[in-house]
Amino acid sequence: MRATFDRKFGVARVAELPTTPGVYLFRDADEVVVYVGKAKNLRRRLATYRNASRRKVHRKQRAIVRAASRLEVREVESERAALLLENELIRTLRPALNVAGKFDFLYPSLGLGHQGRTTLLCFSTKPEAFASLPLDWFGCFRSRVRAREAFDACAALLAHLGHAERVPAPRVHGSSVRGFRQIDGALRVELAEYLAGNGEQALRSMARALLDKPAARREAATVNASLKALTAFHATDLAPLRDALRADGRDTTHVHPSERDALFLRTG
C-alpha cells in the first residue's frame, strides 16, 4: 500500500504533515469526498494509511487509498474540535466510505400527547410530518432498534391499561401512531417525565395498575419483558440524552437529528 499511497499523494506527504489535531479528507478524481476522518496527531494517523498491510484489519484503509486521488488536511486547535468538525463534514457531505454519523436522518423520536380522551404515542424519524397532532417529542435516539422496542413495549402496556383505537394520522413510511382511551391523566404526566429521562415512576405506576388487569396477569412474562425493556431504555438512551441536553444548557426534551451527534461530542 505504501507504493500506491506515495504515487497518489507524494513520497514526502506524511513526513510533511503536522503532528497537531485535525481532520483529513480523501477525495476522488472528481474531487468528491469519499472519506472523512479525525486525528489527535495527523502525521501519525495518516502514516497508518501509508503503511496499511494486507491484513483484514487494514482492509478499509486500503479501500480508501485505492478510491482516493487527493488528500486534504485541516488543522484544528484540539481533539474535541476535530471530533466536531469530523461529525459536521460526515453529516453534510455523506462520504461513501463513512458509516458512523452518516445516517442521522434515520434517528427516530418518540411523541406523546393526548387528543380529547385519547392518549397518543408516536414513533417516527420525521416528527415534522405529524405537526397536525398534539404531540410533545422526545429524542432523537441513535438506536432505531432500541427506540422501536421501547415504543412497542410502551404501546403493549398501554393497551392493557386502556382501549386501543385508531388515530387518523399522516401515513409516513417507517412511522407508527397508536391511540389509547381511558389512560389515567396522572400516568400520562409520569410517562412524559419518563420519556424526558427524569425517572421511572411511570413504570412503577403501570406495574401496579397492571396487577388489576386479568389479561395482563395471564401474559405476565410478556408484561415483565416490556417493563424490563423500558427500564433498560431509560438507562441507555433517555437519561443520557437528558444529561447531554442539560449540560448544553438546553431546556428541552428533543434535539434535531442533525444536531444530536455534535451535542454528545460537546458534552461527553
Coordinates of C-alpha atoms in Angstrom, one line a residue, residues 44-241:
R44 CA 0.8 9.6 12.9
R45 CA -2.7 8.8 11.8
L46 CA -2.1 9.2 8.1
A47 CA 1.1 7.1 8.4
T48 CA -1.2 4.1 9.2
Y49 CA -2.8 4.5 5.8
R50 CA 0.5 4.6 4.1
N51 CA 1.7 1.5 6.0
A52 CA -1.6 -0.4 5.7
S53 CA -0.8 -4.1 5.3
R54 CA -2.8 -6.9 3.6
R55 CA -4.3 -7.9 7.0
K56 CA -8.0 -7.9 7.4
V57 CA -7.9 -5.1 10.0
H58 CA -6.4 -2.7 7.3
R59 CA -9.0 -3.6 4.6
K60 CA -10.9 -0.4 4.9
Q61 CA -7.8 1.8 4.9
R62 CA -6.6 0.1 1.7
A63 CA -10.1 0.6 0.1
I64 CA -9.9 4.3 1.0
V65 CA -6.5 4.8 -0.5
R66 CA -7.5 3.0 -3.7
A67 CA -10.6 5.1 -4.1
A68 CA -8.9 8.4 -3.4
S69 CA -6.9 10.7 -5.7
R70 CA -6.2 13.6 -3.4
L71 CA -5.6 14.0 0.4
E72 CA -6.8 17.2 2.1
V73 CA -5.8 18.0 5.7
R74 CA -7.4 20.6 8.0
E75 CA -5.7 21.5 11.3
V76 CA -7.8 22.5 14.4
E77 CA -6.9 23.6 17.9
S78 CA -7.9 20.4 19.8
E79 CA -9.0 16.8 19.5
R80 CA -12.5 17.8 20.6
A81 CA -12.6 20.4 17.8
A82 CA -11.5 17.6 15.4
L83 CA -14.4 15.4 16.6
L84 CA -16.9 18.2 16.0
L85 CA -15.6 19.1 12.6
E86 CA -15.5 15.4 11.5
N87 CA -19.1 14.9 12.6
E88 CA -20.2 18.0 10.7
L89 CA -18.4 17.0 7.5
I90 CA -19.7 13.5 7.6
R91 CA -23.3 14.8 8.2
T92 CA -23.2 17.3 5.4
L93 CA -21.0 15.5 2.8
R94 CA -22.1 11.9 3.4
P95 CA -18.9 10.4 2.1
A96 CA -19.4 7.0 0.5
L97 CA -16.9 5.2 2.7
N98 CA -18.0 6.6 6.1
V99 CA -20.7 4.9 8.1
A100 CA -20.9 6.4 11.6
G101 CA -22.9 9.7 11.8
K102 CA -23.8 9.5 8.1
F103 CA -27.4 8.5 8.6
D104 CA -28.6 10.9 11.2
F105 CA -31.8 11.5 9.2
L106 CA -32.8 7.9 10.3
Y107 CA -32.5 8.8 14.0
P108 CA -36.0 8.2 15.5
S109 CA -38.0 10.2 18.0
L110 CA -40.9 9.3 20.3
G111 CA -44.0 11.5 20.6
L112 CA -46.5 11.6 23.4
G113 CA -49.7 13.6 23.7
H114 CA -53.5 13.5 24.0
Q115 CA -56.4 14.4 21.9
G116 CA -59.6 14.6 23.9
R117 CA -59.7 11.5 26.0
T118 CA -57.2 9.6 23.8
T119 CA -53.6 9.3 24.7
L120 CA -51.3 9.4 21.6
L121 CA -48.0 7.6 21.2
C122 CA -45.9 8.0 18.1
F123 CA -42.6 6.6 16.7
S124 CA -41.1 8.5 13.7
T125 CA -37.9 9.8 12.1
K126 CA -40.0 12.7 10.8
P127 CA -41.7 14.4 13.7
E128 CA -42.4 17.4 11.5
A129 CA -44.8 15.2 9.4
F130 CA -47.1 14.9 12.5
A131 CA -47.5 18.6 13.2
S132 CA -51.3 18.2 13.0
L133 CA -51.3 16.0 16.1
P134 CA -50.8 17.5 19.6
L135 CA -47.6 15.7 20.4
D136 CA -44.6 16.5 22.6
W137 CA -41.4 15.0 21.2
F138 CA -38.6 13.2 22.9
G139 CA -35.3 12.2 21.4
C140 CA -33.9 11.8 18.9
F141 CA -32.2 8.5 19.5
R142 CA -29.3 7.0 17.7
S143 CA -30.5 3.4 18.1
R144 CA -33.6 2.8 15.9
V145 CA -33.8 -0.8 17.3
R146 CA -33.9 0.3 21.0
A147 CA -36.3 3.2 20.3
R148 CA -38.7 0.9 18.4
E149 CA -38.5 -1.7 21.1
A150 CA -39.4 0.9 23.7
F151 CA -42.3 2.2 21.6
D152 CA -43.7 -1.3 21.1
A153 CA -43.3 -2.1 24.8
C154 CA -45.0 1.0 25.9
A155 CA -47.8 0.5 23.4
A156 CA -48.3 -3.0 24.6
L157 CA -48.6 -1.9 28.3
L158 CA -51.0 0.9 27.4
A159 CA -53.2 -1.5 25.5
H160 CA -53.7 -3.4 28.8
L161 CA -54.4 -0.3 30.7
G162 CA -56.8 1.3 28.2
H163 CA -58.6 0.7 25.0
A164 CA -56.7 0.9 21.7
E165 CA -58.3 2.9 19.0
R166 CA -57.4 4.0 15.5
V167 CA -55.9 7.5 15.2
P168 CA -56.3 9.5 11.9
A169 CA -52.8 10.5 11.2
P170 CA -50.4 11.1 8.2
R171 CA -49.1 8.0 6.6
V172 CA -45.3 8.2 6.9
H173 CA -43.0 5.3 5.9
G174 CA -41.4 3.7 9.0
S175 CA -43.6 5.7 11.4
S176 CA -46.3 4.5 13.7
V177 CA -49.1 6.2 15.7
R178 CA -51.1 4.5 18.4
G179 CA -54.1 5.8 20.4
F180 CA -55.4 4.6 23.8
R181 CA -58.6 5.7 25.5
Q182 CA -59.1 5.8 29.3
I183 CA -55.5 6.2 30.2
D184 CA -55.2 8.0 33.6
G185 CA -54.0 11.6 33.2
A186 CA -51.6 11.2 36.1
L187 CA -49.9 8.3 34.3
R188 CA -49.7 10.4 31.1
V189 CA -47.8 13.0 33.1
E190 CA -45.5 10.4 34.5
L191 CA -44.9 8.9 31.0
A192 CA -43.8 12.4 29.8
E193 CA -41.3 12.6 32.7
Y194 CA -40.1 9.1 31.9
L195 CA -39.5 9.9 28.2
A196 CA -37.7 13.1 29.3
G197 CA -35.3 10.9 31.2
N198 CA -36.4 12.0 34.6
G199 CA -37.0 8.7 36.3
E200 CA -39.1 5.5 36.1
Q201 CA -42.1 6.4 38.2
A202 CA -44.3 5.7 35.2
L203 CA -43.1 2.2 35.0
R204 CA -43.8 1.6 38.7
S205 CA -47.3 3.0 38.3
M206 CA -48.0 0.9 35.3
A207 CA -46.7 -2.2 37.1
R208 CA -49.1 -1.7 40.0
A209 CA -52.1 -0.9 37.7
L210 CA -51.4 -4.0 35.6
L211 CA -51.9 -6.2 38.6
D212 CA -55.6 -5.4 38.4
K213 CA -55.9 -6.4 34.8
P214 CA -56.7 -10.1 34.2
A215 CA -55.3 -10.1 30.7
A216 CA -52.0 -8.6 31.9
R217 CA -51.8 -11.3 34.6
R218 CA -52.3 -14.0 32.1
E219 CA -49.5 -12.5 30.0
A220 CA -47.2 -11.8 32.9
A221 CA -44.0 -12.9 31.1
T222 CA -44.6 -10.6 28.2
V223 CA -45.6 -7.7 30.5
N224 CA -42.4 -8.2 32.6
A225 CA -40.3 -8.2 29.4
S226 CA -41.9 -4.9 28.3
L227 CA -41.2 -3.3 31.7
K228 CA -37.6 -4.5 31.5
A229 CA -37.2 -3.1 28.0
L230 CA -38.5 0.3 29.1
T231 CA -36.2 0.2 32.2
A232 CA -33.2 -0.5 30.0
F233 CA -34.2 2.2 27.5
H234 CA -34.2 4.8 30.3
A235 CA -30.7 3.9 31.3
T236 CA -29.2 3.6 27.8
D237 CA -31.0 6.4 25.9
L238 CA -33.4 8.6 27.9
A239 CA -31.2 9.6 30.8
P240 CA -28.0 10.1 28.8
L241 CA -29.9 12.4 26.4

